[in-house]
Each structure stands twice: as C-alpha cells, then as structure tokens.
Amino acid sequence: MRLHPARRALWLTPVTVALATCRVSAPPPPIQVPVPSTAAEAPTGFDDQSNGAVDDSIHQADQEAFDEVEEIADGLGPLYNAQACRECHQNPTSGGASQISELRVGHLGPDGRFRNADIPIARGNVVISGRTLVNDRAICPNAAFPDSEIQERVPDTETIRTTRASLNLLGDGLVEAVADETLIEIARAQRRTTRGTIRGQALYVPILEAPGETRIGRFGWKDQHASLLSFSADAYLNEMGITSRLLPDEVTTLCNTAPEPNNTTDADGLADIDRFARFLRATKAPARDTVLAATPAARRGSELFDAIGCATCHVRTLVTVAAGTALNGGTDTIPPALGEKTFHPFGDFLLHNVGTGDGIVMAMPEHYGPTVYKVVWKEFSIDSVGRTRNKVRTAPLWGVRLRPRLMHDGASLTLRDAIVRHRGEAIGVSNRFRKLTQSDQEAIIAFLKSL
Ligand code: HEC
Ligand code: HEC
C-alpha cells in the first residue's frame, strides 16, 4: 500500500484537499491542525509532578483533595458511586482511568424521542428523574435511618441500557485549552475530505461557572462539558453525592444529614471542586512507551494508521491557545505552561456515529442542574443534543495501552476487536484495516500498544 506523504494543515491546502476528494476510493488524509512556529511540546509523564501550571507543592495538595476518601459527614451520598475521585481515576496514577464502569439507562417516549430515566426509590414513593445515571451505592438504610430504602435499581421500563467506562483525565488541561475554532475546523475538514462520510459533531454546552456562556464540549463520552470546573462539580454530585456552589441540589434529600452545599471554601478560599479542576489542569499528558514506539513494527503501524484513515478522527496533534487567553466565559485564563502547547491525544474530541452508539442522550438536568432550562445559553440547542443519541466522542488514544477494557462500554477486550467494531462513519476505514495483510494489521496494533 502506498503511504500518503506528510501534509501541511488541511484547511490551508485546498489543492491537496481537492485531489483527495476526487478519488472516491482513496483513504481520507490525516487531519493536521496548523501549529504556530512559536508552539512548544507539552510535557508528558506519570510522575505526579505539575506540568508547570502551578508549583509542585500546590499540585501535591490538590492531588490530596482528588485522592481524599469522603464520608457521610462530608456530605457523601445519599446516592453515590464511590468515595473518592481517585477510585475511578487511578491507573497508573491519580488522574488516570480505571476498570470501573457506570450504568446509564433511559427509554423512548410515545413520540419516539429519548427520555431520561425515572427511577423509583423509597418503595416507589419517590421517583428520581432528570438523569440517565443509576447510582450503584447509597448510604441508607443505616443506623440513623433504618427504614430509608433509597437504593436505585433499573426498572423494567428503562429499556435502553449501557455501561460507560471511566476516562483518563491526565493532560485534560491541554484539551480544555484548545480553541473552539480548532474543533469546528476539524469537523469541517472531515466533511470536506470524506465527502461528508465522516462528519464530527461539535456541540455547544453550558459553562456552569459562567451562566449563559457555552463552549464546544470535549469532556465525557457525550462531550457533555467543556470546562474542567463544570465537570468536577458534575462528578462531585453525581459520582459522590457531594453538592457544591455550582450544583447545590442533592439528587435526593432522603436520609440526607450534611448541610448544603456540602462543600464550601477552605482557608485558601477554594472549594474541593476548585482544587480538582486546578489539579487536572496541571497534570502532564500521558507518556508514550518509547521502547515499543521505536520498534520497526510500531513505526510502520504509525504510518499505516495515517494512511488508512484512522487519523481522520484520531487526530494526532492539537495545539492550545496562547497564554493569557480567557476561556470558559472569562472565568479562566491560560497560564504560560498551557499556552501554545502541542500535544498528541489521537482524538478530535468530536461526536461520531461509528455504529456503537448506545441510544442515550445526555441528561441536561443531571449535568447542568435542574435550573438548566431557565437560563438562555448562547448557541446551545436542545435539538443538537438530541442528534447525539447514537454518537460517541472519538476515544482519545493517548494512554490506550493502559486500558484493558475498550470502547465506551468497556465491552471490547482487544485492540483488534475495538477496531473491527467501528462501523457507521468509520466503516470505510475499518474495512481498509480488514484488507491489510496480517503483518500490517499487527503493525497498527503494535503502534497502538506504544500509545
Ligand atoms: C464511580 C467512578 C467515578 C468517580 C468516583 C469519578 N469519576 Fe470521573 N468519570 C467516570 C466515568 C465513568 C466517566 C465517563 C462519564 C461519561 O461520559 O459517561 C468520567 C469522566 C470524567 C471526566 C471527563 C474526562 C474526559 O477527558 O473526558 C472528568 C474531568 C472527571 N471524570 C472528573 C472526575 C472528578 C473530578 C471526580 C471526583 C469529584 C470524579 N471524576 C469521580 C467515573 C468516575
Ligand atoms: C469516524 C471516526 C473514527 C475513525 C475513522 C476511527 N475511529 Fe477509532 N474510535 C472512534 C470513536 C467514536 C470511538 C469510540 C467508540 C465507542 O466507544 O463506542 C473510537 C474508539 C477507538 C478505540 C478504543 C479506544 C478506547 O480507549 O476504548 C481504538 C483502539 C480505536 N478507535 C482505533 C482506531 C483505529 C486503529 C482506526 C483506524 C483503523 C480508527 N480507530 C478509526 C472514531 C473513529
């Protein structure tokens, strides 16, 4: 197979694009974003050191907050999944991914549209609604509330069901610092170079800390958040049952004792969610296995990965905005350590239908709070959210060698299984993979094992 020569930024080279699109059977060229000459490589590593955004001592203190095991007196529950962020984000170090997966369910309404789940608790007397998440744990019944039966279970009526794997968070400060325009341009370049076969969806989502403001979502399997502070508040409430100034309402008040919001500011003026966000923003990106990456097989696999079209979605290199740029509705400013940095997530952070969609639309009250419908969010469109039903964010492949369970549901156990499971928008590309010789297929897998 002939390999594509390296190309310059796609949207700066219309001639190349025209050549690629007139040969229908040709694999799409890899998407390459323009990188300013002043840009530098972002640091990588699993060494628990700061990427330079804060001092190491601050980073260690923030990591302690991320690792801390919360108790009922701290506000844990009433419904929850685990006691610490680290319980699900730990491999190989705090902020990585893990084998823990979660349950999400819903059903179709009479109009054929997706509806969030209705989960009865308290012997059917209370219904938890506005969510797709089903919490696996509850603090009751306990000694103080022996009669409080609040465990969530999936009722037979919630017929659309999936598990969702925990995600890697290391390097996410870089992802947060990518401009909306970069993601929008990637989506355009995909449509142009594949005649619309591959068309990533960029979705505007609310920024909780800047009511009314939105950005292109990039975090979570459904791109439900664009800000790490918003995601931290969402996770604190929905994974651990701990309320904050951004999401001050408990999922249920049954057998709830701790005062609301559960978490307020400490002596430094920071709440836990501020520390989680600052911790994540200062993590280094996952490092490659440089020994494997240098082998002839992995090097050949790397070229084939681009040549057969994997890099149309699994975009190799992204670049962050300049230091000093205000993000997230002006609530966050990019520090020099995160400004104009190139990094290699092997993902476009866009939503695609690759035939694996679980039929679940993100639940807006769950992620943005029950008041979400009362705020007018710029560019936010409920119809666009509805169109994500069978889409999943391209899984960024950085650190994929550390994940034994693959895809959003964790149901693919080998890299080959994950690749051949790609259909829908990726069918042409996965067919090209199938047609490769055994040794070329193995080369791509060797390359993935080096990421
Ligand atoms: C019970 C397991 C669990 C716990 C505890 C947990 N998470 Fe997660 N986390 C997940 C899962 C599962 C996802 C993917 C969710 C989805 O999109 O459906 C995720 C996704 C994320 C993401 C998006 C990452 C990306 O790159 O897309 C962030 C950020 C995050 N979690 C932060 C946190 C923080 C901060 C805490 C602690 C307050 C926390 N999580 C606690 C399981 C957990
Ligand atoms: C149209 C966009 C697209 C193309 C082209 C594409 N992928 Fe993917 N890839 C995705 C999406 C979306 C997911 C997540 C699917 C899910 O979780 O259900 C994914 C997931 C994966 C995963 C699982 C990673 C994890 O952490 O779970 C691997 C491995 C992977 N892709 C490799 C490849 C390879 C190799 C190619 C080329 C043969 C390729 N992909 C082509 C969009 C694409």
Coordinates of C-alpha atoms and ligand atoms in Angstrom, one line a residue:
M1 CA 0.0 0.0 0.0
R2 CA 1.3 3.5 -0.8
L3 CA 1.6 5.8 2.1
H4 CA 0.4 9.4 2.0
P5 CA 3.2 11.9 2.1
A6 CA 3.1 14.2 5.1
R7 CA 0.7 17.1 4.5
R8 CA 0.5 20.6 5.8
A9 CA -2.5 21.9 7.7
L10 CA -5.6 20.7 5.7
W11 CA -7.6 23.9 5.8
L12 CA -4.6 25.8 4.5
T13 CA -4.0 23.5 1.5
P14 CA -7.2 23.4 -0.7
V15 CA -5.3 21.8 -3.6
T16 CA -4.4 18.7 -1.6
V17 CA -8.0 18.5 -0.4
A18 CA -9.4 18.7 -3.9
L19 CA -7.1 15.9 -5.0
A20 CA -8.1 13.7 -2.1
T21 CA -11.8 14.2 -2.6
C22 CA -12.0 13.4 -6.4
R23 CA -10.7 9.9 -5.9
V24 CA -13.7 8.4 -4.1
S25 CA -11.9 5.2 -3.0
A26 CA -8.8 7.0 -1.7
P27 CA -8.5 6.9 2.1
P28 CA -9.0 10.3 3.6
P29 CA -5.8 12.1 4.5
P30 CA -5.0 12.6 8.2
I31 CA -6.3 15.8 9.7
Q32 CA -3.5 18.1 10.7
V33 CA -4.1 21.4 12.6
P34 CA -2.0 24.4 11.9
V35 CA 0.7 24.8 14.6
P36 CA 2.3 28.2 15.2
S37 CA 6.1 28.2 14.9
T38 CA 6.3 29.5 18.5
A39 CA 4.5 26.5 19.9
A40 CA 6.4 24.0 22.2
E41 CA 5.7 20.4 23.1
A42 CA 3.7 19.9 26.3
P43 CA 5.5 17.8 29.0
T44 CA 4.4 14.1 29.4
G45 CA 4.8 11.7 32.3
F46 CA 3.2 9.7 35.0
D47 CA 5.4 11.2 37.7
D48 CA 2.7 13.1 39.7
Q49 CA 4.6 16.4 39.0
S50 CA 2.9 19.5 37.8
N51 CA 3.1 20.4 34.1
G52 CA 4.2 23.9 35.3
A53 CA 0.8 25.5 35.6
V54 CA 1.2 25.5 39.5
D55 CA 4.1 24.8 41.9
D56 CA 4.6 21.1 42.7
S57 CA 3.7 21.7 46.4
I58 CA 0.3 23.1 45.3
H59 CA -0.1 20.3 42.8
Q60 CA 0.5 17.7 45.6
A61 CA -2.0 19.4 47.9
D62 CA -4.6 19.4 45.1
Q63 CA -3.9 15.8 44.4
E64 CA -4.6 15.0 48.1
A65 CA -8.1 16.6 47.6
F66 CA -8.6 14.4 44.5
D67 CA -7.5 11.3 46.4
E68 CA -9.4 12.0 49.6
V69 CA -11.9 9.5 50.8
E70 CA -15.2 11.3 51.7
E71 CA -17.5 10.2 54.5
I72 CA -21.2 10.8 55.2
A73 CA -20.3 13.7 57.5
D74 CA -18.5 15.3 54.5
G75 CA -21.7 15.1 52.5
L76 CA -21.2 11.7 50.8
G77 CA -24.4 10.5 49.1
P78 CA -27.3 9.9 49.8
L79 CA -26.8 8.3 46.4
Y80 CA -23.3 7.8 45.1
N81 CA -20.9 5.5 43.2
A82 CA -17.6 5.8 45.1
Q83 CA -15.9 7.8 47.9
A84 CA -13.0 9.5 46.0
C85 CA -12.3 10.7 42.5
R86 CA -9.2 8.5 42.6
E87 CA -11.3 5.3 43.0
C88 CA -12.3 5.6 39.3
H89 CA -9.3 7.7 38.0
Q90 CA -6.2 6.0 39.3
N91 CA -4.4 4.0 36.6
P92 CA -1.4 4.2 36.6
T93 CA -1.5 7.2 38.9
S94 CA -4.1 9.7 40.2
G95 CA -6.0 11.2 37.3
G96 CA -5.7 8.1 35.0
A97 CA -8.6 5.9 34.0
S98 CA -9.8 2.6 35.7
Q99 CA -11.8 -0.5 35.1
I100 CA -14.8 1.0 37.0
S101 CA -17.8 1.5 34.7
E102 CA -21.2 3.1 35.4
L103 CA -24.7 2.3 34.5
R104 CA -26.8 4.6 32.3
V105 CA -30.4 4.0 31.2
G106 CA -33.4 5.6 29.6
H107 CA -36.4 4.9 27.4
L108 CA -38.3 6.2 24.3
G109 CA -41.3 8.4 24.7
P110 CA -44.5 7.9 22.7
D111 CA -43.0 10.4 20.1
G112 CA -40.0 8.1 19.6
R113 CA -37.7 10.5 21.3
F114 CA -35.3 9.6 24.1
R115 CA -36.5 10.2 27.6
N116 CA -34.3 10.4 30.8
A117 CA -34.8 7.6 33.3
D118 CA -37.4 7.6 36.0
I119 CA -36.0 5.5 38.9
P120 CA -38.4 4.8 41.8
I121 CA -36.8 4.6 45.3
A122 CA -38.3 4.6 48.8
R123 CA -40.7 1.7 48.0
G124 CA -41.9 3.6 44.9
N125 CA -42.9 6.7 46.8
V126 CA -40.2 8.9 45.3
V127 CA -39.0 8.9 41.7
I128 CA -35.6 10.2 40.7
S129 CA -35.8 11.9 37.3
G130 CA -33.7 14.1 35.1
R131 CA -30.8 11.7 35.0
T132 CA -29.6 8.7 32.9
L133 CA -27.1 7.7 35.6
V134 CA -28.1 4.9 38.0
N135 CA -26.0 5.1 41.2
D136 CA -24.7 1.8 42.4
R137 CA -24.4 2.7 46.0
A138 CA -26.5 4.5 48.7
I139 CA -25.7 5.5 52.4
C140 CA -29.1 4.1 53.5
P141 CA -30.6 2.1 55.1
N142 CA -28.2 2.8 58.0
A143 CA -28.2 3.1 61.8
A144 CA -29.7 6.6 61.8
F145 CA -32.3 5.7 59.0
P146 CA -33.0 2.0 59.3
D147 CA -36.2 2.4 57.2
S148 CA -34.9 4.5 54.4
E149 CA -34.8 2.3 51.3
I150 CA -33.2 4.5 48.7
Q151 CA -31.1 2.1 46.6
E152 CA -31.5 2.8 42.9
R153 CA -32.3 -0.1 40.6
V154 CA -33.1 -0.3 36.9
P155 CA -36.9 -0.7 36.5
D156 CA -38.0 -2.9 33.5
T157 CA -39.5 0.2 31.9
E158 CA -36.0 1.7 31.2
T159 CA -35.2 -0.4 28.2
I160 CA -32.2 1.5 26.8
R161 CA -29.2 0.5 28.8
T162 CA -25.4 0.8 28.7
T163 CA -22.3 0.8 30.8
R164 CA -19.8 3.6 30.4
A165 CA -16.1 3.3 31.2
S166 CA -14.1 5.7 33.4
L167 CA -11.9 8.0 31.4
N168 CA -8.3 9.2 31.6
L169 CA -8.0 12.8 32.9
L170 CA -4.2 13.2 32.6
G171 CA -3.5 16.0 30.2
D172 CA -7.1 17.3 30.2
G173 CA -5.9 20.9 31.0
L174 CA -4.4 20.9 27.4
V175 CA -7.7 19.7 26.0
E176 CA -9.6 22.4 27.8
A177 CA -7.2 25.0 26.4
V178 CA -7.9 24.1 22.7
A179 CA -9.9 26.8 20.9
D180 CA -13.5 26.1 19.9
E181 CA -12.5 27.1 16.3
T182 CA -9.9 24.3 16.1
L183 CA -12.5 21.7 16.9
I184 CA -15.0 23.3 14.5
E185 CA -12.3 23.4 11.7
I186 CA -11.5 19.7 12.3
A187 CA -15.2 18.9 11.8
R188 CA -15.2 20.9 8.5
A189 CA -12.0 19.3 7.3
Q190 CA -13.5 15.8 7.9
R191 CA -16.6 16.6 5.9
R192 CA -14.5 18.1 3.0
T193 CA -12.0 15.3 2.7
T194 CA -14.5 12.4 3.0
R195 CA -17.4 14.0 1.1
G196 CA -19.4 14.1 4.2
T197 CA -19.0 10.4 5.2
I198 CA -17.1 11.4 8.3
R199 CA -18.6 14.4 10.0
G200 CA -17.7 15.0 13.6
Q201 CA -20.4 16.9 15.6
A202 CA -19.2 19.9 17.6
L203 CA -21.7 20.6 20.4
Y204 CA -22.0 23.8 22.3
V205 CA -22.5 23.0 26.0
P206 CA -23.2 25.2 29.1
I207 CA -20.3 26.5 31.3
L208 CA -21.8 26.2 34.8
E209 CA -19.4 28.8 36.3
A210 CA -20.5 31.4 33.6
P211 CA -24.3 31.1 33.3
G212 CA -25.4 31.9 29.8
E213 CA -22.0 31.1 28.3
T214 CA -21.2 28.0 26.2
R215 CA -18.2 26.3 24.6
I216 CA -17.7 23.3 22.4
G217 CA -18.0 20.2 24.6
R218 CA -14.9 18.0 24.8
F219 CA -15.1 16.0 28.1
G220 CA -17.2 12.9 28.7
W221 CA -18.3 10.2 26.3
K222 CA -21.0 12.5 25.0
D223 CA -19.0 15.8 25.1
Q224 CA -21.2 16.9 27.9
H225 CA -18.8 19.5 29.3
A226 CA -16.1 22.0 28.0
S227 CA -14.8 23.1 31.4
L228 CA -13.0 21.0 34.0
L229 CA -14.5 23.0 36.8
S230 CA -18.0 22.3 35.5
F231 CA -17.1 18.6 35.1
S232 CA -15.7 18.5 38.6
A233 CA -19.0 19.9 40.1
D234 CA -20.9 17.3 38.0
A235 CA -18.7 14.4 39.1
Y236 CA -18.7 15.5 42.7
L237 CA -22.6 15.5 42.8
N238 CA -23.3 12.5 40.5
E239 CA -20.5 10.2 41.4
M240 CA -20.1 11.1 45.1
G241 CA -23.3 12.8 46.1
I242 CA -21.5 16.0 47.2
T243 CA -23.0 19.3 46.3
S244 CA -21.1 22.5 45.5
R245 CA -21.8 26.1 44.7
L246 CA -22.3 25.1 41.0
L247 CA -24.6 22.2 41.7
P248 CA -26.2 22.9 45.1
D249 CA -29.1 20.5 45.0
E250 CA -28.9 16.9 46.2
V251 CA -30.3 14.1 43.9
T252 CA -32.5 13.1 46.8
T253 CA -32.9 14.6 50.3
L254 CA -34.0 11.3 51.8
C255 CA -31.7 10.3 54.7
N256 CA -29.5 13.4 54.0
T257 CA -27.9 15.0 57.0
A258 CA -25.0 17.2 55.9
P259 CA -25.7 20.9 55.4
E260 CA -25.9 22.2 51.8
P261 CA -23.9 22.9 49.8
N262 CA -21.8 20.1 51.2
N263 CA -18.6 21.7 50.2
T264 CA -17.6 25.3 50.8
T265 CA -14.4 27.2 50.7
D266 CA -11.3 26.5 52.8
A267 CA -8.7 28.8 54.3
D268 CA -7.3 29.4 50.8
G269 CA -10.7 30.4 49.5
L270 CA -11.0 27.2 47.5
A271 CA -13.8 24.6 47.5
D272 CA -12.9 21.0 46.6
I273 CA -14.2 21.5 43.0
D274 CA -11.7 24.3 42.6
R275 CA -8.8 22.0 43.7
F276 CA -10.0 19.2 41.4
A277 CA -10.1 21.5 38.4
R278 CA -6.7 23.0 39.3
F279 CA -5.2 19.5 39.8
L280 CA -6.4 18.3 36.4
R281 CA -5.3 21.5 34.7
A282 CA -1.7 20.9 36.0
T283 CA -1.4 17.2 35.1
K284 CA 1.1 16.1 32.5
A285 CA -0.2 14.3 29.4
P286 CA 0.2 10.5 29.2
A287 CA 3.7 9.5 28.2
R288 CA 4.3 7.0 25.3
D289 CA 6.1 3.6 25.7
T290 CA 9.2 4.9 23.9
V291 CA 10.8 1.4 23.8
L292 CA 7.9 0.0 21.8
A293 CA 7.4 3.2 19.8
A294 CA 11.0 2.8 18.4
T295 CA 10.4 -0.7 17.0
P296 CA 10.1 -1.1 13.2
A297 CA 6.6 -2.6 13.6
A298 CA 5.3 0.3 15.7
R299 CA 6.9 2.8 13.3
R300 CA 5.3 1.1 10.3
G301 CA 2.0 0.9 12.2
S302 CA 2.2 4.6 12.8
E303 CA 2.4 5.3 9.0
L304 CA -0.4 2.9 8.2
F305 CA -2.6 4.4 10.9
D306 CA -2.4 7.7 8.9
A307 CA -2.5 6.0 5.5
I308 CA -5.8 4.1 6.0
G309 CA -7.6 7.0 7.6
C310 CA -7.6 6.4 11.3
A311 CA -6.1 9.9 11.9
T312 CA -9.2 11.5 10.3
C313 CA -10.8 11.1 13.7
H314 CA -7.9 10.1 15.9
V315 CA -6.1 13.4 15.2
R316 CA -2.5 13.1 16.3
T317 CA -1.6 16.6 17.3
L318 CA -3.6 19.5 18.7
V319 CA -2.4 22.9 19.9
T320 CA -3.6 25.1 22.7
V321 CA -4.5 28.8 22.6
A322 CA -1.9 31.5 23.6
A323 CA -1.1 32.2 27.2
G324 CA -3.3 34.9 28.6
T325 CA -6.3 33.9 26.6
A326 CA -9.5 34.0 28.6
L327 CA -11.6 30.8 28.5
N328 CA -14.9 29.5 29.9
G329 CA -16.8 32.7 29.7
G330 CA -13.9 34.7 31.1
T331 CA -13.6 32.7 34.3
D332 CA -10.3 31.1 33.5
T333 CA -7.1 32.4 31.9
I334 CA -4.5 30.2 30.2
P335 CA -1.1 30.2 32.1
P336 CA 2.2 30.2 30.2
A337 CA 2.6 26.4 31.0
L338 CA -0.6 25.6 29.0
G339 CA -0.3 28.3 26.3
E340 CA 0.7 27.4 22.7
K341 CA 1.5 23.8 23.6
T342 CA 1.3 20.9 21.1
F343 CA 0.2 17.6 22.4
H344 CA -0.8 14.2 21.0
P345 CA -4.2 13.0 22.1
F346 CA -5.0 10.9 18.9
G347 CA -8.6 12.2 19.1
D348 CA -10.7 15.0 17.7
F349 CA -13.0 15.4 20.8
L350 CA -16.0 15.4 18.4
L351 CA -19.0 13.1 18.4
H352 CA -19.3 10.4 15.7
N353 CA -21.7 7.6 14.8
V354 CA -19.4 4.7 14.4
G355 CA -22.2 2.2 14.9
T356 CA -21.6 1.7 18.6
G357 CA -24.0 4.3 19.9
D358 CA -25.9 3.3 23.0
G359 CA -29.0 5.3 22.2
I360 CA -28.6 7.5 25.2
V361 CA -28.9 11.3 25.0
M362 CA -27.1 13.2 27.8
A363 CA -29.4 14.2 30.6
M364 CA -29.4 18.0 30.9
P365 CA -30.6 18.4 34.5
E366 CA -28.1 15.8 35.6
H367 CA -25.1 17.6 34.1
Y368 CA -26.2 21.2 34.3
G369 CA -28.6 21.3 37.3
P370 CA -32.3 21.5 37.5
T371 CA -32.3 25.2 36.5
V372 CA -30.7 24.5 33.1
Y373 CA -33.9 25.3 31.2
K374 CA -34.3 28.7 33.0
V375 CA -31.0 30.1 31.6
V376 CA -30.6 31.2 28.0
W377 CA -27.4 29.6 26.9
K378 CA -25.7 31.1 23.9
E379 CA -25.6 28.8 20.8
F380 CA -27.0 25.9 23.0
S381 CA -29.5 23.8 21.0
I382 CA -31.6 21.0 22.5
D383 CA -32.1 19.6 19.0
S384 CA -28.3 19.3 18.6
V385 CA -28.1 17.5 21.9
G386 CA -30.9 15.1 20.6
R387 CA -28.8 14.3 17.5
T388 CA -26.1 12.9 19.7
R389 CA -28.2 9.9 20.6
N390 CA -26.2 7.3 18.7
K391 CA -22.9 9.2 18.7
V392 CA -19.9 8.8 20.9
R393 CA -16.9 11.0 21.3
T394 CA -13.8 9.7 19.5
A395 CA -11.9 7.9 22.2
P396 CA -8.5 9.7 22.5
L397 CA -5.9 7.0 22.2
W398 CA -3.2 8.6 24.4
G399 CA -2.5 6.0 27.1
V400 CA -4.7 3.3 25.4
R401 CA -2.0 0.7 26.3
L402 CA -3.0 1.1 29.9
R403 CA -6.7 0.4 29.3
P404 CA -7.6 -3.4 29.2
R405 CA -11.3 -2.7 28.5
L406 CA -12.0 -0.7 25.4
M407 CA -14.8 1.5 23.9
H408 CA -17.4 3.4 25.9
D409 CA -19.0 0.3 27.3
G410 CA -15.7 -1.5 28.1
A411 CA -17.0 -4.4 26.1
S412 CA -14.1 -4.7 23.6
L413 CA -11.2 -6.6 25.2
T414 CA -8.6 -6.5 22.4
L415 CA -7.4 -3.7 20.2
R416 CA -8.4 -5.7 17.1
D417 CA -11.9 -6.2 18.4
A418 CA -12.2 -2.5 19.1
I419 CA -11.0 -1.6 15.6
V420 CA -13.3 -4.0 13.7
R421 CA -16.2 -2.9 15.8
H422 CA -16.0 0.5 14.1
R423 CA -18.8 0.9 11.5
G424 CA -21.1 3.8 10.6
E425 CA -18.9 6.8 9.7
A426 CA -15.8 4.6 10.2
I427 CA -16.9 1.7 8.0
G428 CA -14.6 2.6 5.1
V429 CA -11.6 3.0 7.4
S430 CA -12.3 -0.3 9.3
N431 CA -12.7 -2.1 6.0
R432 CA -9.4 -0.8 4.9
F433 CA -7.9 -2.3 8.1
R434 CA -9.6 -5.6 7.4
K435 CA -8.0 -5.7 4.0
L436 CA -4.5 -5.2 5.3
T437 CA -2.1 -8.1 5.4
Q438 CA -1.8 -9.9 8.8
S439 CA 1.6 -8.3 9.4
D440 CA 0.3 -4.8 8.6
Q441 CA -2.6 -5.2 10.9
E442 CA -0.2 -6.3 13.6
A443 CA 1.9 -3.3 12.9
I444 CA -1.0 -1.0 13.6
I445 CA -1.7 -2.9 16.8
A446 CA 2.0 -2.6 17.9
F447 CA 1.7 1.1 17.3
L448 CA -1.5 1.4 19.4
K449 CA 0.4 -0.5 22.2
S450 CA 3.0 2.2 22.2
L451 CA 0.5 5.0 22.9
Ligands
HEC1 C1 -17.5 5.8 40.2 C2 -16.5 6.2 39.3 C3 -16.1 7.7 39.2 C4 -15.8 8.6 40.2 C5 -15.9 8.4 41.7 C6 -15.4 9.8 39.5 N1 -15.5 9.6 38.1 FE1 -14.9 10.9 36.7 N2 -15.6 9.7 35.3 C7 -16.1 8.4 35.5 C8 -16.7 8.0 34.3 C9 -17.5 6.6 34.1 C10 -16.5 9.0 33.3 C11 -17.1 9.0 31.9 C12 -18.5 9.5 32.1 C13 -19.4 9.6 30.9 O1 -19.0 10.5 30.0 O2 -20.4 9.0 30.8 C14 -15.8 10.0 33.9 C15 -15.3 11.2 33.3 C16 -14.7 12.2 34.0 C17 -14.1 13.4 33.3 C18 -14.1 13.6 31.8 C19 -12.7 13.3 31.2 C20 -12.5 13.4 29.8 O3 -11.4 13.6 29.3 O4 -13.5 13.3 29.0 C21 -13.7 14.2 34.3 C22 -13.0 15.6 34.1 C23 -13.9 13.5 35.5 N3 -14.5 12.3 35.3 C24 -13.5 14.1 36.8 C25 -13.8 13.5 38.0 C26 -13.6 14.1 39.3 C27 -13.0 15.5 39.5 C28 -14.1 13.2 40.2 C29 -14.2 13.4 41.7 C30 -15.1 14.5 42.1 C31 -14.6 12.1 39.5 N4 -14.4 12.2 38.2 C32 -15.1 10.9 40.1 C33 -16.1 7.8 36.7 C34 -15.9 8.3 37.9
HEC2 C1 -15.2 8.2 12.1 C2 -14.2 8.4 13.2 C3 -13.2 7.3 13.5 C4 -12.4 6.6 12.7 C5 -12.1 6.8 11.2 C6 -11.6 5.7 13.5 N1 -12.1 5.8 14.8 FE1 -11.4 4.7 16.4 N2 -12.9 5.5 17.6 C7 -13.9 6.4 17.1 C8 -14.9 6.5 18.1 C9 -16.1 7.4 18.1 C10 -14.5 5.6 19.2 C11 -15.3 5.4 20.5 C12 -16.4 4.4 20.1 C13 -17.1 3.8 21.4 O1 -16.6 3.9 22.5 O2 -18.2 3.3 21.2 C14 -13.3 5.0 18.8 C15 -12.6 4.1 19.6 C16 -11.4 3.5 19.2 C17 -10.6 2.6 20.1 C18 -10.9 2.3 21.5 C19 -10.1 3.2 22.4 C20 -10.5 3.1 23.9 O3 -9.9 3.8 24.7 O4 -11.6 2.5 24.2 C21 -9.5 2.2 19.3 C22 -8.4 1.3 19.8 C23 -9.6 2.8 18.0 N3 -10.7 3.6 18.0 C24 -8.7 2.7 17.0 C25 -8.9 3.1 15.7 C26 -8.1 2.7 14.6 C27 -6.9 1.8 14.6 C28 -8.7 3.3 13.4 C29 -8.3 3.1 12.0 C30 -8.4 1.7 11.5 C31 -9.9 4.0 13.9 N4 -10.0 3.9 15.3 C32 -10.7 4.8 13.1 C33 -13.8 7.1 16.0 C34 -13.1 6.7 14.8

